[in-house]
Coordinates of C-alpha atoms in Angstrom, one line a residue:
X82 CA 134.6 -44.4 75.5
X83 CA 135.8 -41.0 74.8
X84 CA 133.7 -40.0 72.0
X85 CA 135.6 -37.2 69.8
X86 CA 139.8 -36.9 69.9
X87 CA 141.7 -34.3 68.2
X88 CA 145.5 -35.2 67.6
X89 CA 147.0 -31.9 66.9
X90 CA 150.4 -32.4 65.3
X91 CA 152.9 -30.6 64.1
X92 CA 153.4 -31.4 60.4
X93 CA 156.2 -34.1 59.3
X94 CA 155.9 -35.4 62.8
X95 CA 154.0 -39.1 61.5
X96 CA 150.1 -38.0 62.2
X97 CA 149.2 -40.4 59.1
X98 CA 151.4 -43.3 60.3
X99 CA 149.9 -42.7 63.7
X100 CA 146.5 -43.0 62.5
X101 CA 147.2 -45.5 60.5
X102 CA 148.1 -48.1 63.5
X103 CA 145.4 -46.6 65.7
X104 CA 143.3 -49.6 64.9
X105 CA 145.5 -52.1 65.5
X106 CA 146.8 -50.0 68.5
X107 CA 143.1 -50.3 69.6
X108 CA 142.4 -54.0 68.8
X109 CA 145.4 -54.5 71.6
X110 CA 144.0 -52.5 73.9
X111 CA 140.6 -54.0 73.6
X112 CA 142.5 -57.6 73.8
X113 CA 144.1 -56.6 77.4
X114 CA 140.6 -55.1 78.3
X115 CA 139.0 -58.5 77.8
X116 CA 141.6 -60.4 80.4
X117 CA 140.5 -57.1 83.1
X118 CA 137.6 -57.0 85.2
X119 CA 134.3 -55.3 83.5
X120 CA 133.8 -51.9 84.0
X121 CA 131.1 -49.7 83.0
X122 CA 133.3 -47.9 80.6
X123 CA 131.7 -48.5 77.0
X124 CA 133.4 -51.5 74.7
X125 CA 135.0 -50.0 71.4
X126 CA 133.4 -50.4 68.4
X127 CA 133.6 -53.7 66.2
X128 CA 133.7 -51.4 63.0
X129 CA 136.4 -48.8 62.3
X130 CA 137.2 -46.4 59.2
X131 CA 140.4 -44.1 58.1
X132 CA 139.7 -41.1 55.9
X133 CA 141.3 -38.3 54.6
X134 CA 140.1 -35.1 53.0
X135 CA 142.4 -35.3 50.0
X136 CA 139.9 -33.1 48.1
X137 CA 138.0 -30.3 50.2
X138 CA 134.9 -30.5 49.9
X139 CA 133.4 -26.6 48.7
X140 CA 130.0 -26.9 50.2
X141 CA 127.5 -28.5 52.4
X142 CA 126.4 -31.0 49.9
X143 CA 130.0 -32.2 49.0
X144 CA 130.6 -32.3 53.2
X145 CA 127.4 -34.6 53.9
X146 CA 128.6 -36.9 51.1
X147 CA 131.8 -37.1 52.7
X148 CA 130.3 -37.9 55.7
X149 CA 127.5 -40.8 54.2
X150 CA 130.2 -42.6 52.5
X151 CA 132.1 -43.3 56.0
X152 CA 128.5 -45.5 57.3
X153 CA 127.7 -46.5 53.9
X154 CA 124.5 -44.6 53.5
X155 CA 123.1 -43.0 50.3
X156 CA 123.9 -39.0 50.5
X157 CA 121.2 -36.8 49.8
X158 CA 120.6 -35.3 45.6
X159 CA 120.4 -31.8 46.7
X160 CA 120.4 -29.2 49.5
X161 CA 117.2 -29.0 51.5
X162 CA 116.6 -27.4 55.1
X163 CA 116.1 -30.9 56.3
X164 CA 119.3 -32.6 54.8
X165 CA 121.8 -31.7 57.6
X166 CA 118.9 -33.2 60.1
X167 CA 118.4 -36.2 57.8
X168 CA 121.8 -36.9 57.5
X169 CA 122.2 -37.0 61.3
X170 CA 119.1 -38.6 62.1
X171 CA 120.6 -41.7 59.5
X172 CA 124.0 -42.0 60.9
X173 CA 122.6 -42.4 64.1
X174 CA 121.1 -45.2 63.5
X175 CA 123.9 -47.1 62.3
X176 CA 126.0 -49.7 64.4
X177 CA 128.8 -47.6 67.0
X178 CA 131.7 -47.0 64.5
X179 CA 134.4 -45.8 65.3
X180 CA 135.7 -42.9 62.1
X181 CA 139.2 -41.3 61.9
X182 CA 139.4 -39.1 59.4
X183 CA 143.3 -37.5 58.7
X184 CA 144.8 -34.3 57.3
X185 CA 141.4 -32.4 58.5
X186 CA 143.2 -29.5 57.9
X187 CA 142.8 -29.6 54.3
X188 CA 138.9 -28.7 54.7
X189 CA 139.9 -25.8 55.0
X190 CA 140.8 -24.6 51.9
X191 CA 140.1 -20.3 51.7
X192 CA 137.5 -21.0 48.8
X193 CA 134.0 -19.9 47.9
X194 CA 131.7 -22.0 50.0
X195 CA 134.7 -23.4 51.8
X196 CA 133.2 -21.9 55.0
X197 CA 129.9 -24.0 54.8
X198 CA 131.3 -27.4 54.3
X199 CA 133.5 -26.7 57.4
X200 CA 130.3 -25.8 59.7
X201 CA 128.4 -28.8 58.1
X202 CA 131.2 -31.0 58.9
X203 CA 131.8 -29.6 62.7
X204 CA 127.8 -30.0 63.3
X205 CA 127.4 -33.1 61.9
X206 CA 130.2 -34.8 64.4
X207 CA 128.8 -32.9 66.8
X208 CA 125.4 -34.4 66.9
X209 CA 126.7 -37.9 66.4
X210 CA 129.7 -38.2 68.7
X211 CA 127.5 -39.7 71.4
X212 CA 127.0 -42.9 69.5
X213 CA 129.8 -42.6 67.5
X214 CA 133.7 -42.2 67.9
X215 CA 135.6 -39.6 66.0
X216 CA 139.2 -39.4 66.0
X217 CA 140.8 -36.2 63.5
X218 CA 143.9 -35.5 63.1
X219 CA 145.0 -32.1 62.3
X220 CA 148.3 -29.8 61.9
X221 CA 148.6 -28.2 64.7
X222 CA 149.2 -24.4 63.3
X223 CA 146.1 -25.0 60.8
X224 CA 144.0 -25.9 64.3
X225 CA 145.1 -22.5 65.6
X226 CA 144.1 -20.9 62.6
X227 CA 140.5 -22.8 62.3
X228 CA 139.8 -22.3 66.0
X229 CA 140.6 -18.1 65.6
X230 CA 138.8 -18.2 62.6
X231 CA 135.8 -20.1 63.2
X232 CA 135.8 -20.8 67.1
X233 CA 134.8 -24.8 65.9
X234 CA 136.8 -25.9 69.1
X235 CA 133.0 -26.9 71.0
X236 CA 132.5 -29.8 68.9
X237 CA 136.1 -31.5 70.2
X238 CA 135.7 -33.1 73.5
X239 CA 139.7 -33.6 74.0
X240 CA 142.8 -32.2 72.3
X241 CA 145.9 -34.3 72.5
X242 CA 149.1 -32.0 71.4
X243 CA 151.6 -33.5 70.2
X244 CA 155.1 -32.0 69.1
X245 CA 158.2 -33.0 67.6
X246 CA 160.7 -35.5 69.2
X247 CA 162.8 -34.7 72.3
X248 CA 166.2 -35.3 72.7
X249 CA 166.1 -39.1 74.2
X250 CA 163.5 -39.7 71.4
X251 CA 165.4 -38.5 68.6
X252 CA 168.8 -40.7 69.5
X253 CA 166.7 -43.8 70.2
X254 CA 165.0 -44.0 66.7
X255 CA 168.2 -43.0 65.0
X256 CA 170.1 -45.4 67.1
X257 CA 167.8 -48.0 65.5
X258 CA 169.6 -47.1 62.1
X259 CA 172.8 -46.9 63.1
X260 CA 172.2 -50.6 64.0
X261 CA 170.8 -50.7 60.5
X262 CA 173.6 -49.5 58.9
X263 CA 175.8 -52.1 61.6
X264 CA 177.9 -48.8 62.5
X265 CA 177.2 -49.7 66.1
X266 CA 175.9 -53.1 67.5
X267 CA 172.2 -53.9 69.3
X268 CA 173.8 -53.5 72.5
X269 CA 172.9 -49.9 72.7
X270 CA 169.3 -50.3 71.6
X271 CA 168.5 -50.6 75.1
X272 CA 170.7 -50.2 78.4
X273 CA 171.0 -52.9 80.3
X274 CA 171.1 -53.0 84.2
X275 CA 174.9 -52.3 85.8
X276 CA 175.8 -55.0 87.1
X277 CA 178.0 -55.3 89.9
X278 CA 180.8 -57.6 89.2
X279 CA 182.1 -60.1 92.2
X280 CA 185.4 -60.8 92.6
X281 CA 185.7 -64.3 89.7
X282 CA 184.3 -62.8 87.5
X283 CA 185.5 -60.1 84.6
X284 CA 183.9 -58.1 82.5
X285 CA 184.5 -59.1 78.5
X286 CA 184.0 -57.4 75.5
X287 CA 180.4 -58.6 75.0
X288 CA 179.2 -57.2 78.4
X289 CA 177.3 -54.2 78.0
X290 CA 175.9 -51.9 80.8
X291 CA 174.2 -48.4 81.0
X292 CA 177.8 -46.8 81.5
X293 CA 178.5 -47.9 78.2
X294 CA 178.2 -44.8 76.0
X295 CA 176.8 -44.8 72.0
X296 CA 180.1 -44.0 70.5
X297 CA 178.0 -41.6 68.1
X298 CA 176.3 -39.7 71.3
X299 CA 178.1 -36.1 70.6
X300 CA 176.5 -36.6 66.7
X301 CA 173.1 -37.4 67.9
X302 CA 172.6 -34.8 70.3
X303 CA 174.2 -32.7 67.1
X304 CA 171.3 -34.0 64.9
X305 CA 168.3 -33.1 67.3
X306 CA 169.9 -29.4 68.1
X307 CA 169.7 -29.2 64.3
X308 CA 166.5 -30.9 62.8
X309 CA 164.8 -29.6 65.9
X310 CA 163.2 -33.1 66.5
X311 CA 162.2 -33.5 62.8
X312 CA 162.2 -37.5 62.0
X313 CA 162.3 -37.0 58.7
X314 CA 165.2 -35.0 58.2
X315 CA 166.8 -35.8 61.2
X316 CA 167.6 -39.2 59.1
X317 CA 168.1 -37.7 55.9
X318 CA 170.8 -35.3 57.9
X319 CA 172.3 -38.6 59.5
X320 CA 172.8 -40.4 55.9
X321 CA 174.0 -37.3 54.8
X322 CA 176.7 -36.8 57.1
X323 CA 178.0 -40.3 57.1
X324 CA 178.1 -40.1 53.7
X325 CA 179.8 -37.3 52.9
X326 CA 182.0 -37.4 55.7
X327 CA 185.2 -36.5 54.0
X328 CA 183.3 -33.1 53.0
X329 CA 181.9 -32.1 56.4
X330 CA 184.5 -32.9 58.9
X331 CA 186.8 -30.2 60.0
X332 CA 190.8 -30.9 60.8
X333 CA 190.1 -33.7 63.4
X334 CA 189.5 -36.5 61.0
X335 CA 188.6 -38.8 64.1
X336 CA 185.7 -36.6 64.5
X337 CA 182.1 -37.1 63.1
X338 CA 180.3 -34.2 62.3
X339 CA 176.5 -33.7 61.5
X340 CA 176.1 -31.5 57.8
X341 CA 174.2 -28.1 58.7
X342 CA 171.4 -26.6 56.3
X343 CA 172.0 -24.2 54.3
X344 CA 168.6 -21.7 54.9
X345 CA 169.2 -19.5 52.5
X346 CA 166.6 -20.1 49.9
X347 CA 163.8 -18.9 52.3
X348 CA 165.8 -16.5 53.8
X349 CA 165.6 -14.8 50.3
X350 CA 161.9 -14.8 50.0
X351 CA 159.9 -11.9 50.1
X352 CA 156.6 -11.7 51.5
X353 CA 154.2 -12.7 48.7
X354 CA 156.7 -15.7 49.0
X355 CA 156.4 -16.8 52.2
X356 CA 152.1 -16.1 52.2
X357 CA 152.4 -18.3 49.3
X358 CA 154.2 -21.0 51.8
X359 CA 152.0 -19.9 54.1
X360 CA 149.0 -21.2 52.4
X361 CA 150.9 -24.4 51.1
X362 CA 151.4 -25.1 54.9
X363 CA 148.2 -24.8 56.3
X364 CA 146.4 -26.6 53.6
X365 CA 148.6 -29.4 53.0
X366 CA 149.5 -28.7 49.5
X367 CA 147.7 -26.4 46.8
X368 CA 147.1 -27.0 43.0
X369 CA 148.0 -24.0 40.8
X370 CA 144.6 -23.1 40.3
X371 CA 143.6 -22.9 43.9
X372 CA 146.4 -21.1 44.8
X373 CA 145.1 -18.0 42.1
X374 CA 142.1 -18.0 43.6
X375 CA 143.2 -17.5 46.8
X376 CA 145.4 -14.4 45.8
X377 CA 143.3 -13.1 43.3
X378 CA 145.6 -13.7 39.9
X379 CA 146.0 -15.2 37.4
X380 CA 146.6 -18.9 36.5
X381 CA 149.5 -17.8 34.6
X382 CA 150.9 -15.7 37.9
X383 CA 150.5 -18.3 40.2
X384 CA 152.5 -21.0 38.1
X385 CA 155.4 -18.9 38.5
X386 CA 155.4 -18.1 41.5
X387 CA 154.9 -22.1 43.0
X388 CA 157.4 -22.8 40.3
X389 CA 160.3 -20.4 41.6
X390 CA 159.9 -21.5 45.0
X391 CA 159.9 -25.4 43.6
X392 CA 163.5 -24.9 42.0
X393 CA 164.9 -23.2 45.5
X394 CA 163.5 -26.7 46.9
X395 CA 161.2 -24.6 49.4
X396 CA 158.4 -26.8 47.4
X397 CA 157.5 -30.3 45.9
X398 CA 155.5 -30.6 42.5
X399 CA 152.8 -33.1 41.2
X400 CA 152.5 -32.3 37.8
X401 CA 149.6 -32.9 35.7
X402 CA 149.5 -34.2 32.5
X403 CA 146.7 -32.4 31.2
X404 CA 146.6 -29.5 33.0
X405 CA 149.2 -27.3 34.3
X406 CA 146.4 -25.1 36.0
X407 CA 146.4 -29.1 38.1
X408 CA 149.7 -29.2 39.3
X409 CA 149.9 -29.9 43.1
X410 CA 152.4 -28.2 45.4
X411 CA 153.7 -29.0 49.1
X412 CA 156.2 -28.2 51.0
X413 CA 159.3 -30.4 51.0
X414 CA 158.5 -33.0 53.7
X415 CA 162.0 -32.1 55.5
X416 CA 161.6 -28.9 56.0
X417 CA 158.5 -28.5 57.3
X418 CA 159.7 -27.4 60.9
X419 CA 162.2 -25.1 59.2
X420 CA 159.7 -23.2 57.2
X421 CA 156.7 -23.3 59.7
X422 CA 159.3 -21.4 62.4
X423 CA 160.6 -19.1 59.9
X424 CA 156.8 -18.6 59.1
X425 CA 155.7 -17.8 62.4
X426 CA 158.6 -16.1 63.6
X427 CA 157.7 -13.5 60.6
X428 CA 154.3 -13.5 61.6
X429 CA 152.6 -15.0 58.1
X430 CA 151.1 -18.3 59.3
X431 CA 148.4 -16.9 61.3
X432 CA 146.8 -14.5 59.2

């Protein structure tokens, strides 16, 4: 049993739903292993948990209590030089479980003591992934940035990368709708064998074989040249279009186009912009106050600035009702693989 996975995915590309059926993905695979000849390979564990850092934890203490809560054991008061040791010593003893923990990437938020929790984390796993499994998931540009930063890469045994969909992957799942929507009909969710036809027989209209072709091919290999492979908006761009139909097409009206995007709004940005994105990206979302921490201004500053790029729909807000210094920003879900590229290809997601 492999005993620590990173799945290092590009965000908006289904990490959480992933994750999400890993265990019943697992109890499968553990039901086929059952019908196989025994091997010496270790059995999975009976218990399994799914967590996420939703709040980043600002120092050791606050990462060990993270970590006690997954086996049920009591965390620690305080800070001591034996509480990291304790801690391990404890979860060692417990039952094999098997732990995935999502979004990892939002430990690391660029805070005061930010830096300690991290290392806490990273040694704890690492001194209890021979009896337990861990399984993270993490955005694959903040892993780039974590393992520059902080070289924590020792404490993975395997990294899976995993990108956007392909081409073939793309039209398959949006097929699916187009069945949905009964625009097409289930014969093309999977081709069928040609067959060869004898000479009393003819082919009818129900007979379907892998010459057939989707009769909305040209739009779907549109759709991934566009979203890039993006699910999310690869679907929002297909509703879109078919929607609005009237408004996109050109002067073949037998023609279906797919809507392009109008990039504007972060072509516009200027550079304390797109850090600001930046940030928002890497950490998975940042409240107002976190966000003038990390750029040394005010509350009053920082509001401003998440809330101009919130009405060019470059971000998403949470608002608080108590607080506006609580108000959660991330980036709109669809255009995460628009704004990461633009990032990168202006060099502000690495530094």
């Amino acid at each position: 049993m492999v005993k620590s996975v990173l799945l290092c995915i590009s965000a908006g590309s289904g990490l959480s739903a992933f994750l999400g059926y890993m265990p019943t993905l697992l109890q499968q695979i553990q039901a086929d292993i059952e019908h196989e000849p025994p091997t010496n390979a270790k059995a999975l564990p009976d218990t399994w948990l799914i967590m996420s850092f939703y709040q980043a934890p600002l120092n050791a203490l606050a990462a060990i209590t993270n970590l006690c809560h997954c086996f049920n054991i009591a965390p620690p008061h305080s800070i001591s030089d034996s509480s990291i040791t304790d801690t391990i010593y404890a979860i060692n003893q417990q039952s094999p479980q098997l732990i995935i923990i999502d979004d990892l990437h939002k430990l690391m938020l660029r805070m005061m003591g930010n830096y300690q929790a991290l290392i806490t984390f990273a040694t704890i796993i690492m001194e209890t992934r021979k009896h337990h499994c861990w399984i993270l998931g993490c955005e694959k540009y903040a892993w780039q940035r974590l393992s520059a930063q902080y070289q924590i890469t020792h404490f993975i045994k395997h990294i899976i990368n995993i990108d956007y969909f392909n081409a073939q992957e793309l039209a398959s799942i949006q097929t699916q709708q187009l069945v949905e929507l009964g625009l097409i009909s289930t014969d093309y969710l999977e081709q069928n064998p040609v067959k060869k036809p004898n000479n009393h027989s003819t082919k009818t209209q129900d007979d379907t074989s892998a010459t057939d072709v989707n009769p909305y091919d040209e739009q779907l290999k549109q759709l991934h040249s566009i979203s890039q492979g993006h699910p999310k908006l690869a679907a929002l761009l297909l509703q879109y279009s078919l929607t609005h139909q009237a408004d996109i097409t050109s002067d073949n009206k037998h023609k279906t186009d797919i809507c392009k995007i109008n990039s504007s709004a972060i072509q516009e940005c200027h550079d304390n912009d797109l850090f600001s994105l930046a940030e928002i990206y890497i950490h998975g979302g940042l409240r107002v106050e976190q966000h003038a921490h990390i750029f040394a201004q005010s509350i009053e500053q920082s509001s401003l600035q998440l809330a101009y790029l919130a009405r060019h729909g470059l971000i998403i807000a949470q608002y608080s009702q108590q607080d506006f210094a609580q108000h959660f920003y991330f980036i709109t879900p669809t255009l995460t693989k628009i704004i990461a590229s633009h990032l990168v290809n202006n060099n502000k997601l690495f530094n």
